[in-house]
Coordinates of C-alpha atoms and ligand atoms in Angstrom, one line a residue:
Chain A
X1 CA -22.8 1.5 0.8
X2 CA -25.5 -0.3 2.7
X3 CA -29.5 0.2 1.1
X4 CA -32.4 -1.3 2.6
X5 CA -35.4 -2.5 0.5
X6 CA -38.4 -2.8 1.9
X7 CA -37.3 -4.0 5.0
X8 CA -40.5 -5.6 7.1
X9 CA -40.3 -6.7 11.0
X10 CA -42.9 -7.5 13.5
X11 CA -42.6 -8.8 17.2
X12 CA -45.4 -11.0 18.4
X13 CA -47.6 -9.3 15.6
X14 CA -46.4 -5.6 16.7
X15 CA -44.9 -4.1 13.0
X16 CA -41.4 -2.5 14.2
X17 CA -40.4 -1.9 10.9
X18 CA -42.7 -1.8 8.1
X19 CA -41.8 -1.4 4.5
X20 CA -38.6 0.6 5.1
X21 CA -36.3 1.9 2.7
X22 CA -32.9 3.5 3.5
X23 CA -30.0 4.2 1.8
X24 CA -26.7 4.8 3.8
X25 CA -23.9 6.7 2.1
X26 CA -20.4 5.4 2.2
X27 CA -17.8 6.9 3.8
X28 CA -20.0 9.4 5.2
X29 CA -21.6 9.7 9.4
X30 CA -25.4 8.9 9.1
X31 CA -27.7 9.7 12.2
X32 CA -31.0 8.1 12.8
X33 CA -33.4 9.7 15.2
X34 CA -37.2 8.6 16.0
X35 CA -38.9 8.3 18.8
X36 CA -38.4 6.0 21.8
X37 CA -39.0 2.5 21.1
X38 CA -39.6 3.0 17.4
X39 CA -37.2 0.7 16.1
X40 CA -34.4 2.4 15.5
X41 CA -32.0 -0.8 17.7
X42 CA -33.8 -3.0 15.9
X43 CA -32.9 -1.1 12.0
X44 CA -29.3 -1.5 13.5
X45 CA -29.4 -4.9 13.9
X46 CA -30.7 -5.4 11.0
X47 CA -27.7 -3.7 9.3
X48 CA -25.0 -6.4 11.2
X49 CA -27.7 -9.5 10.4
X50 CA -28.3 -10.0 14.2
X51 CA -32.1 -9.4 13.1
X52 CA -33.3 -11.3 10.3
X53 CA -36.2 -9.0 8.4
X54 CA -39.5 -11.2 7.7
X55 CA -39.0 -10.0 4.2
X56 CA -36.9 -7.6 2.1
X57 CA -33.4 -7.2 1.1
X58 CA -30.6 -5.6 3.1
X59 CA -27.2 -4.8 0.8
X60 CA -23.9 -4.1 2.3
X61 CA -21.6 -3.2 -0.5
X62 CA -23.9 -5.1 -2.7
X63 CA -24.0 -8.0 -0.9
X64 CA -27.7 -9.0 0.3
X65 CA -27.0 -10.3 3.7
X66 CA -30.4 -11.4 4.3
X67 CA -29.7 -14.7 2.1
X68 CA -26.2 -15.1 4.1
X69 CA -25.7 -18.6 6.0
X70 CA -24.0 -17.9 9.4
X71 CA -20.4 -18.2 8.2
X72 CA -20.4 -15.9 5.6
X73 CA -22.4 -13.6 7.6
X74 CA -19.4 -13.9 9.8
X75 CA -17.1 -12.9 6.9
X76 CA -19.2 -9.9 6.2
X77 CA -19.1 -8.8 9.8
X78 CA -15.6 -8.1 9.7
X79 CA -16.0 -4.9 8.0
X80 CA -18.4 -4.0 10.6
X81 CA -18.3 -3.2 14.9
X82 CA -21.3 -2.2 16.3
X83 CA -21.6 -0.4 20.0
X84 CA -24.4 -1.4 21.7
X85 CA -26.7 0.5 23.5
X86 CA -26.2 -1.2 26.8
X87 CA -22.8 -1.8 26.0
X88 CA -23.1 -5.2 26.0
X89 CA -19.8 -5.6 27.9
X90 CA -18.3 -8.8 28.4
X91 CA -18.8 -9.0 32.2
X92 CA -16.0 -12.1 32.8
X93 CA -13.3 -9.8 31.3
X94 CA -11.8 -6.9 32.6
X95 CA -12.2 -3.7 30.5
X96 CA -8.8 -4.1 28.8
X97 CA -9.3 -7.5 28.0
X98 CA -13.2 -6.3 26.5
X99 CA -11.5 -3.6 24.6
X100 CA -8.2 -5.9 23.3
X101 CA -10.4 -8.8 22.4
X102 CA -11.3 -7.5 19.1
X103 CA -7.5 -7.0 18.5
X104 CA -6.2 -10.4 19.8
X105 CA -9.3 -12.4 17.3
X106 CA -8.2 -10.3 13.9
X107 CA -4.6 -9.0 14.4
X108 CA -1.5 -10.6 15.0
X109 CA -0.3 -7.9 17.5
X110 CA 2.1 -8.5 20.0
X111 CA 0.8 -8.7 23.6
X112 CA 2.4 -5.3 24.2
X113 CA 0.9 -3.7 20.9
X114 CA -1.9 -4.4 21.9
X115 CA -1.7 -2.9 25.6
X116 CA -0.5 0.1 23.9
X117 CA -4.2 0.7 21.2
X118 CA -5.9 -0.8 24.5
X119 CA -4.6 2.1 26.8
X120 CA -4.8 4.4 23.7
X121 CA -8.2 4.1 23.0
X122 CA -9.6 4.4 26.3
X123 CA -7.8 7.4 26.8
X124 CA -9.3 8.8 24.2
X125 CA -13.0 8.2 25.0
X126 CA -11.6 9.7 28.4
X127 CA -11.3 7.0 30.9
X128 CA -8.1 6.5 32.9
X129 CA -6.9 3.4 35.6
X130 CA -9.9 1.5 34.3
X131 CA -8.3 -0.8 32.7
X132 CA -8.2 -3.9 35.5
X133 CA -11.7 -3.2 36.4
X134 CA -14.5 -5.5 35.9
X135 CA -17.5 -4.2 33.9
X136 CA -19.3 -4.3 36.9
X137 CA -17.7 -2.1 39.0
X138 CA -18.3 1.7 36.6
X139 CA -20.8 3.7 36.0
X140 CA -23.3 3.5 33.1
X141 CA -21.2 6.0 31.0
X142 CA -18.4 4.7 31.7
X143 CA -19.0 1.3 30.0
X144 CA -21.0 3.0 27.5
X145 CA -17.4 4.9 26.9
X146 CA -15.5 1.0 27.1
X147 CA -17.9 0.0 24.5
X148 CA -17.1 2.6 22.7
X149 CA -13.5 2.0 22.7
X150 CA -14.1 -1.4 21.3
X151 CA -16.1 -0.4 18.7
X152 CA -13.6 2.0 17.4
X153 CA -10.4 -0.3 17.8
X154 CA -10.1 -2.3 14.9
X155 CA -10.6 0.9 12.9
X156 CA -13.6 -1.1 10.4
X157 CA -15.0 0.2 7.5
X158 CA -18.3 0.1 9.2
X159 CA -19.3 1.4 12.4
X160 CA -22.9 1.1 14.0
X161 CA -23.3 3.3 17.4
X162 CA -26.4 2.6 19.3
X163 CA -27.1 5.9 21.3
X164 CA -23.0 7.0 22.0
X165 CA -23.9 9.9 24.1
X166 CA -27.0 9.0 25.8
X167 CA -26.7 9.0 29.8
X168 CA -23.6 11.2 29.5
X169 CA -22.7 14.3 31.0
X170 CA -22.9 17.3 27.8
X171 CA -19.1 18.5 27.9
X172 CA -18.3 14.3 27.4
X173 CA -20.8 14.1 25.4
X174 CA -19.1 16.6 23.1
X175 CA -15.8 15.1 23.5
X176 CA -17.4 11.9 21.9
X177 CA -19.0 13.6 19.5
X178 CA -15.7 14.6 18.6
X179 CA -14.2 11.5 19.0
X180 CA -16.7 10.1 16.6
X181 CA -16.0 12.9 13.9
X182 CA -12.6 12.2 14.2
X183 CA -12.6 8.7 13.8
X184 CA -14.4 9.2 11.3
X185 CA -12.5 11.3 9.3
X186 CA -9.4 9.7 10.0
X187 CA -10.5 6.0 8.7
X188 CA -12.6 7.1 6.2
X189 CA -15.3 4.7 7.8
X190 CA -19.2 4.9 7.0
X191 CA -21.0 5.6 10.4
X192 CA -24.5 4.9 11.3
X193 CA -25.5 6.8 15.1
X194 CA -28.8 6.1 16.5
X195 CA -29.3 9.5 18.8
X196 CA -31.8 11.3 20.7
X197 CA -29.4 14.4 20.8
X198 CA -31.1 16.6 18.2
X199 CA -28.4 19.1 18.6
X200 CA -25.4 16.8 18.2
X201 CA -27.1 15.1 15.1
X202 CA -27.1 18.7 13.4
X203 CA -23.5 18.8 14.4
X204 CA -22.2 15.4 13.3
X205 CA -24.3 14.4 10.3
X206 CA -23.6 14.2 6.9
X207 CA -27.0 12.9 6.5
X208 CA -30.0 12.4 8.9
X209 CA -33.1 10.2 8.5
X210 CA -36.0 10.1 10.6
X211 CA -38.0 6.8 11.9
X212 CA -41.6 7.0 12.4
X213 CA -43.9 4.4 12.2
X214 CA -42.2 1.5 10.7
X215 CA -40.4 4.2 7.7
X216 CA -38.1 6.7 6.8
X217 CA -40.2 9.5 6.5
X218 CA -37.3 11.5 5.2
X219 CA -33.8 11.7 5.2
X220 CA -31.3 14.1 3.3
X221 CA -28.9 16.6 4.1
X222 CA -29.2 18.7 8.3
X223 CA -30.1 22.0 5.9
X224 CA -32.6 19.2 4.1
X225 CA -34.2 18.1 7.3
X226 CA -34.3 21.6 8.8
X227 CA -36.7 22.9 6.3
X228 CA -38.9 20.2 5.9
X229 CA -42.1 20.8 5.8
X230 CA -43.2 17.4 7.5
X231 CA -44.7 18.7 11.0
X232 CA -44.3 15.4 12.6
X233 CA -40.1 16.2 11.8
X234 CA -40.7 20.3 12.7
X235 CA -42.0 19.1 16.0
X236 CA -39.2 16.7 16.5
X237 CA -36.3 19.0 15.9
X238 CA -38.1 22.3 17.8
X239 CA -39.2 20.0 20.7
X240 CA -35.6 19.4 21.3
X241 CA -33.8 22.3 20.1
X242 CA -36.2 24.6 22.4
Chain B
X1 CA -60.4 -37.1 26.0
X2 CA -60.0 -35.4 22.6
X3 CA -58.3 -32.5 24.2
X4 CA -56.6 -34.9 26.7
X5 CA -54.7 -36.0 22.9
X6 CA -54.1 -32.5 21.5
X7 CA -52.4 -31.9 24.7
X8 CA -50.1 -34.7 24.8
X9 CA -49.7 -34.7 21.1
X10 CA -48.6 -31.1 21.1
X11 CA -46.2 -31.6 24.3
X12 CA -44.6 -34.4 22.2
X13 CA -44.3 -32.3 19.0
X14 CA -42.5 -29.7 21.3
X15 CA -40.0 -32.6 22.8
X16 CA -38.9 -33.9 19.3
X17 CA -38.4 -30.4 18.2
X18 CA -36.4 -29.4 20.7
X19 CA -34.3 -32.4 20.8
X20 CA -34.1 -31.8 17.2
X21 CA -32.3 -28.4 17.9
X22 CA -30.1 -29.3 20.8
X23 CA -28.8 -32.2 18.1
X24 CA -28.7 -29.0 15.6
X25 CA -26.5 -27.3 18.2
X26 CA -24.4 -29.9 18.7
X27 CA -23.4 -30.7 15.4
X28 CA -22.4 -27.1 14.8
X29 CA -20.8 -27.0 17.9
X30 CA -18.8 -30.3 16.6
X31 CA -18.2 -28.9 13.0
X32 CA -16.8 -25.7 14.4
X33 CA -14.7 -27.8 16.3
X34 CA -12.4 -28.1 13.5
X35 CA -12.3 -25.2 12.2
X36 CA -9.8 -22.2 12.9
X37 CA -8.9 -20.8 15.5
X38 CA -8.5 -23.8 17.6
X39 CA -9.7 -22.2 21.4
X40 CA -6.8 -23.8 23.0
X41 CA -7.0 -21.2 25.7
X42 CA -11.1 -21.1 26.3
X43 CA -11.0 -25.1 26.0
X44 CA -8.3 -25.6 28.7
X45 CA -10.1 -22.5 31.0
X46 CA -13.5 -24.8 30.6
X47 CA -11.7 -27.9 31.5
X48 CA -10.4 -26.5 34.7
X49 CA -13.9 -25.0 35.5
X50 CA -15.6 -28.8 35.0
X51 CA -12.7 -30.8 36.2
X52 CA -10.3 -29.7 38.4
X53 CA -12.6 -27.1 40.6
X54 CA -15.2 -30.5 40.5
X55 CA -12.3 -32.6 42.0
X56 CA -13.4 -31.7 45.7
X57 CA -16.5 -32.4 45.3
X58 CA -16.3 -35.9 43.8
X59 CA -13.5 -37.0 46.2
X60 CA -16.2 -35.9 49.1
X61 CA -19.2 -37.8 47.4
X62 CA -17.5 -40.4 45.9
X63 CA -15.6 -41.5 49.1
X64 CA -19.3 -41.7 51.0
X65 CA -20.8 -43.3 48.3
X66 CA -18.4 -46.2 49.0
X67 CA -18.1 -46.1 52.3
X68 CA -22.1 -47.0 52.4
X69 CA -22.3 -49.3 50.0
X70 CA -19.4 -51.2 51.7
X71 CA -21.9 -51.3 54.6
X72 CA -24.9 -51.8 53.2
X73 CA -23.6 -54.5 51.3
X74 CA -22.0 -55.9 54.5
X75 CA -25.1 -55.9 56.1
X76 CA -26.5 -57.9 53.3
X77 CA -24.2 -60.3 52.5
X78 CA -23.2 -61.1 56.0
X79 CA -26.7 -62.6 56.5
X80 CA -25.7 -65.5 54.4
X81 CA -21.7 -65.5 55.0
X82 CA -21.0 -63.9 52.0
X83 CA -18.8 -60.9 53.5
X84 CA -15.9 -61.8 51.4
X85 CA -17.6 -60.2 48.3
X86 CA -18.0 -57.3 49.6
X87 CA -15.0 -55.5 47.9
X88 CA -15.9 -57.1 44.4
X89 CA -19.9 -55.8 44.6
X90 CA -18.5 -52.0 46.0
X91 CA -15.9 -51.9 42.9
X92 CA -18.5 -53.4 40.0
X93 CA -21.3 -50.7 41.3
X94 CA -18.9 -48.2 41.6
X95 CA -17.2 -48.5 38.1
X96 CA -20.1 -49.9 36.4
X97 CA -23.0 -47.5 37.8
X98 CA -22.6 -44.9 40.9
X99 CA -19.3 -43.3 39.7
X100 CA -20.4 -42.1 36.2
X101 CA -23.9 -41.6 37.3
X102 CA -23.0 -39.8 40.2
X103 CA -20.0 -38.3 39.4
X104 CA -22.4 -36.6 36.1
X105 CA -25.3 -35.8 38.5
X106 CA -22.8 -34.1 40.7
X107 CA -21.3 -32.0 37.8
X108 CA -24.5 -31.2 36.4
X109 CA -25.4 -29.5 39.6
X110 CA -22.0 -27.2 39.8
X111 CA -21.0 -26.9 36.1
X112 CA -23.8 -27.9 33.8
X113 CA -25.9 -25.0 36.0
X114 CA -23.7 -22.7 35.7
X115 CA -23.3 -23.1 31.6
X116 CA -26.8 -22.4 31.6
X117 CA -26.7 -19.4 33.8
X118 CA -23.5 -17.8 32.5
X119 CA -24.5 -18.1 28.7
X120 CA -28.1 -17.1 29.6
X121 CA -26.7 -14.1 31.1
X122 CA -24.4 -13.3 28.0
X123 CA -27.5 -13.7 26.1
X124 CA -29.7 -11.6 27.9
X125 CA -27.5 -9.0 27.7
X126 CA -26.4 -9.1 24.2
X127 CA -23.0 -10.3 24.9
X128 CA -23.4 -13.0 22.4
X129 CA -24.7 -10.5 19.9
X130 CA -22.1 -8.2 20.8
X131 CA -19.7 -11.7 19.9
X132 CA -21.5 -12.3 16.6
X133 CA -20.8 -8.3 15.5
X134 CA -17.0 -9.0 16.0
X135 CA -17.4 -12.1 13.9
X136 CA -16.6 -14.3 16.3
X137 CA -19.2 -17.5 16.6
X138 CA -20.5 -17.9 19.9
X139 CA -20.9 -21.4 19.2
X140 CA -16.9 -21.9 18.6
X141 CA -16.2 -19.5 21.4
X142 CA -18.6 -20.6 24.2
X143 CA -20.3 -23.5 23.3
X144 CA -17.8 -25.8 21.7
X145 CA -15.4 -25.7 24.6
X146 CA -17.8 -26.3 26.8
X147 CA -19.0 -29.4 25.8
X148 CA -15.3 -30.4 24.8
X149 CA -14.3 -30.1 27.9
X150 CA -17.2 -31.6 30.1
X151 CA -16.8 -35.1 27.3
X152 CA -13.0 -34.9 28.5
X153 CA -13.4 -34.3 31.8
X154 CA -16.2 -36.6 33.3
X155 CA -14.1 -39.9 32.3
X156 CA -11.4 -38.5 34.3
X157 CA -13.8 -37.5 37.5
X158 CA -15.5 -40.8 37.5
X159 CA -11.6 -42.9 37.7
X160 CA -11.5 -40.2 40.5
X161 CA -14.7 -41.5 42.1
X162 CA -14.4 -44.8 41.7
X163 CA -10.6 -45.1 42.9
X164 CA -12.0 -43.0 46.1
X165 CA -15.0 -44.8 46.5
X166 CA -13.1 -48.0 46.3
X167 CA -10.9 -46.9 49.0
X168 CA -13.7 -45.8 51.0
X169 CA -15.1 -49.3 51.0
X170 CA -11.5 -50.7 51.7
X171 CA -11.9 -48.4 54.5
X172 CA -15.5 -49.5 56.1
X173 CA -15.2 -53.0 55.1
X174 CA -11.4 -54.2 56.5
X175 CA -10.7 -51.8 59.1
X176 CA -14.3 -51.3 60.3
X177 CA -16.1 -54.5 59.4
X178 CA -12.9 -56.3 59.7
X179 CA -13.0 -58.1 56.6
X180 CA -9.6 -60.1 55.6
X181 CA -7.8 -57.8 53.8
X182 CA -6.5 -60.1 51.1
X183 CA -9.8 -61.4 51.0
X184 CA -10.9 -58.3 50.4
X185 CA -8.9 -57.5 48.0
X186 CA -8.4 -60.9 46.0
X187 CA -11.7 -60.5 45.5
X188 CA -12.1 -58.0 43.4
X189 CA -9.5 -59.1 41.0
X190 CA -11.1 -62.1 40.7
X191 CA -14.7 -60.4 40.0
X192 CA -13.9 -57.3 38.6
X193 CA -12.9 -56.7 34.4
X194 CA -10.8 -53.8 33.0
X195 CA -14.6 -54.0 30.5
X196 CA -16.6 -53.2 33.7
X197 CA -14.3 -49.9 34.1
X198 CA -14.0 -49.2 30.2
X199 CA -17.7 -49.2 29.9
X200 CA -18.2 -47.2 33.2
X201 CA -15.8 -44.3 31.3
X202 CA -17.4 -44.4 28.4
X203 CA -20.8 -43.7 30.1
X204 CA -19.3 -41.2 31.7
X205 CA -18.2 -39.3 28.6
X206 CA -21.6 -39.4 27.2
X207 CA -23.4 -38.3 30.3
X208 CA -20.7 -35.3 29.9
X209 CA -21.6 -34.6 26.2
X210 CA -25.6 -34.4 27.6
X211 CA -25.1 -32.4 31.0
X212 CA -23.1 -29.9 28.9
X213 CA -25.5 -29.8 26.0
X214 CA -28.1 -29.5 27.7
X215 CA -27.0 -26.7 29.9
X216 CA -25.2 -24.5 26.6
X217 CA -28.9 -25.2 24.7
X218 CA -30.6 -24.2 28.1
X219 CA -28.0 -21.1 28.1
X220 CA -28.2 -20.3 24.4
X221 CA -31.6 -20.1 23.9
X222 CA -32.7 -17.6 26.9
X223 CA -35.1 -15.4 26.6
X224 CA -36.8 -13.1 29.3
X225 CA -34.0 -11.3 31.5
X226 CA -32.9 -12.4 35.0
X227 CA -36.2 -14.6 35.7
X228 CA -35.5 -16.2 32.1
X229 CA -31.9 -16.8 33.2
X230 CA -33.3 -18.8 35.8
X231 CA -35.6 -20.5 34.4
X232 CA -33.1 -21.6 32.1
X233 CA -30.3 -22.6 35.2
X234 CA -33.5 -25.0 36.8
X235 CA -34.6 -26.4 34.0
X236 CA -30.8 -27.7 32.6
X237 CA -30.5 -29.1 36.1
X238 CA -33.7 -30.7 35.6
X239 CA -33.7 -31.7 32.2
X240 CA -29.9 -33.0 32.4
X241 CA -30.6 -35.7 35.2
X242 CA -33.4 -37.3 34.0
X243 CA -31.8 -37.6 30.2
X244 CA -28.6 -38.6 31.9
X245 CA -31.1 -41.7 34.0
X246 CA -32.9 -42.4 31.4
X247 CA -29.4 -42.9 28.8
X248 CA -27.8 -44.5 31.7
X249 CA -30.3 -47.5 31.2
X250 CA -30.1 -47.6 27.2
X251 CA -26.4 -47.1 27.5
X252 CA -26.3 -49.9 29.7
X253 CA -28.2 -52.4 28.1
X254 CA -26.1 -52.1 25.2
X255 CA -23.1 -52.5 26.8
X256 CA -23.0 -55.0 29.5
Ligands
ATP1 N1 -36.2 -9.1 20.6 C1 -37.4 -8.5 20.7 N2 -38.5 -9.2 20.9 C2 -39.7 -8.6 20.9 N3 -39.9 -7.3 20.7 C3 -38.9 -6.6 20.5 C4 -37.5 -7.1 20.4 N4 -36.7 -6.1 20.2 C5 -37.4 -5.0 20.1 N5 -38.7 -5.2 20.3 C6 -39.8 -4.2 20.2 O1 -39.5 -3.4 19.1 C7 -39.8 -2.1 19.3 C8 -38.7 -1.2 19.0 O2 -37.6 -1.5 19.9 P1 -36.2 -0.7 19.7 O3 -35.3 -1.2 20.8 O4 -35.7 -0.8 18.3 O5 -36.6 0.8 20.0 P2 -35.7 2.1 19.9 O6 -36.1 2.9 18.8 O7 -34.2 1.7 19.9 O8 -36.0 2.8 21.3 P3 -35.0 3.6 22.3 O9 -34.7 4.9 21.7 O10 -35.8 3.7 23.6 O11 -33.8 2.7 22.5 C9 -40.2 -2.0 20.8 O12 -41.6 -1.9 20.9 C10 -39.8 -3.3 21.4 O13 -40.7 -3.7 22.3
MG2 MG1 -32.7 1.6 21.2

């Protein structure tokens, strides 16, 4: 389980994230929606201790990472990936070798093992001959769909999307939606999705909670959310929905 | 006058803190070093990309930089007969001075750059985050090799440089100049100490530790997209030479 406590961030003296408290459910898909440039990157990071919070406390599995040196920081990320918004690709190696590296630093796979999850796994977020390209030469989806592969090879118990199905077409946007779900409920792992896609975050979520201003304004169940009574969420999910 | 202080004060403040965190960087850099997994593979890559792929270039600079001071020297010396020392000056300011200086100016230019450009980059675009969330340290995985390699590799570039700019004095001084070949040659046995070349290497390896350093702190510590990546590239260029001058003297007086 991973609970934020009072988790406080500023940039520059802009408050990004001010007094937030969240509670994410184990073994369960989470979605986080807010509005653009609200802070909902920056809660991620905060959840993987690339962010460190100018005060609170941030517990995965009872661990507050916030008082973590870099190495054991490093121990605790190895229950987690994380897909980055930008995909955050490494651009010196080819799309297989981005997707496999997970696999060759933990696993003792053979090299052909490993080709095997590699061509696997981008098969399954839908991409085929990619696998000698360079970053550099696909489309934004596209790496957004390598980092996606990535994210989901090691199979972790934690597993932080940043915006899966932004800039992607809607039927592949529902085939990673459903590549997410089933992931999911295959590994049993506890997801956290930053989305815009109102629509898919009814779909997908166990639980949704809502960014705005700095807090968690409310989260809960999709029923939960749908008949709250806070306009600033009513207008959120009819503005999209509509 | 008073502001004239605060302003120089403040600059100086800045300088010891951030020599305080490139020392920071490289002791992690060094501790990680030793801890598993080794980076075989990455070191090996980075010692190709500061060595071998810099061997053209020193071979092309190096053998110039002998073949003038040979005639400069020449020029000099003949003026009170003293051509037969030519070889012997060429070899000490070779081994002693121009091939590690040179040879680390050089390298800072094509490899200590390009550290600061390529792990600007990854910064920039949250590669190295994108490292740190699959627990692996960027500091093992980029930085240490780097500045492994560059310690190891400089050494071996400057023996390069001085044996070719040896040979390009050879060249300019007994076939051009037509100095006695034995002379020549006899010469620089005489003058010359395994010490002077010893102390030339080990120069070398520290002016490798800096231009490395320097560029992987440059690299690390990005901020501000493409024109911060630049900034970054100019400024270990920059900031690389002069340290590597100014250590050459110190390093220097200590030795010799
Ligand atoms: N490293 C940083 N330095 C300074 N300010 C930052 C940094 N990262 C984020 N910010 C600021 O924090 C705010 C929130 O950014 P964030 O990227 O979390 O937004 P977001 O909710 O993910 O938006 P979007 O949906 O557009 O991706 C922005 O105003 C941004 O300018
Ligand atoms: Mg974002």
């Amino acid at each position: 389980m991973i609970k934020l406590v009072k988790v406080c961030k500023s940039f520059n003296g802009q408050k990004v994230l001010d007094n937030l408290d969240l509670e994410i459910e184990a073994q369960k898909i989470t979605v986080i929606i807010g509005q653009s440039g609200g802070g909902k990157s920056v809660l991620l990071k905060h959840i993987i201790g690339l962010i460190k919070p100018d005060s609170g406390q941030i517990f995965v599995d009872g661990t507050d990472i916030v008082k973590l040196n870099d190495r054991m920081l490093n121990e605790v990320r190895k229950k987690f990936s994380m897909l980055f918004q930008d995909a955050a690709l490494f651009d010196s190696m080819t799309v297989g070798e981005n997707v496999a590296f997970p696999l060759k630093e933990h696993t003792r796979l053979s090299k052909k093992e490993i080709e095997e999850i590699v061509e696997a796994k981008l098969l399954q977020v839908g991409l085929t001959n990619v696998t000698h390209k360079m970053p550099s030469e696909l489309s934004g989806g596209m790496r957004k769909r390598v980092g996606l592969a990535r994210a989901i090879v090691l199979n972790p118990q934690i597993i932080l999307f940043d915006e899966p199905t932004t800039g992607l077409d809607p039927l592949m946007s529902d085939a990673i939606d459903q590549l997410i779900l089933k992931t999911q409920y295959d590994t049993r792992s506890t997801c956290v999705i930053i989305s815009h896609d109102i629509a898919s975050a009814f779909k997908i979520a166990h639980n949704i909670a809502m960014l705005y201003h700095g807090k968690i304004i409310q989260s809960g169940t999709p029923a939960e959310l749908r008949s709250s009574n806070i306009s600033i969420i009513k207008k959120f999910i009819e503005g999209t929905s509509a | 006058m008073i502001r004239f202080f605060e302003f120089t004060g403040k600059k100086f403040i800045s300088i010891v803190e951030e020599f305080g965190k490139v020392m920071l960087l490289f002791l992690s850099a060094f501790l990680w070093m030793f801890r598993k997994p080794f980076r075989f593979r990455v070191i090996i890559k980075q010692m190709e990309f500061v060595g071998a792929d810099s061997v053209s270039v020193i071979l092309i600079t190096g053998a110039f930089t002998g073949m003038v001071l040979a005639l400069q020297t020449y020029y000099g010396f003949r003026m009170f007969g003293g051509e037969s020392l030519v070889g012997a000056t060429v070899t000490l300011s070779m081994t002693r001075e121009i091939g590690p200086v040179f040879t680390a100016l050089m390298v800072t230019g094509r490899a200590g750059s390009a550290m600061a450009a390529e792990i600007g980059t990854m910064r920039v675009t949250e590669q190295i985050d994108a490292l740190y969330t699959m627990s692996v340290s960027p500091i093992q995985y980029l930085i240490m090799p780097r500045i492994l390699a560059a310690a190891l590799m400089l050494p071996i570039l400057t023996i390069i440089s001085d044996f070719i700019g040896i040979v390009g004095g050879y060249l300019v001084g007994v076939e051009f100049m037509k100095i006695n070949s034995g002379i020549f040659m006899s010469k620089i046995i005489e003058f010359v100490d395994l010490a002077d070349i010893f102390n030339g290497l080990i120069k070398s390896a520290c002016f490798g530790l800096i231009l490395s350093l320097i560029g992987c702190y440059k690299g690390f510590y990005t901020k501000g997209g493409a024109a911060g990546v630049g900034k970054a590239t100019t400024q270990s260029v920059v900031y690389s030479s002069i340290t590597i001058l100014i250590s050459d003297y110190f390093l220097t007086a200590a030795m010799f």
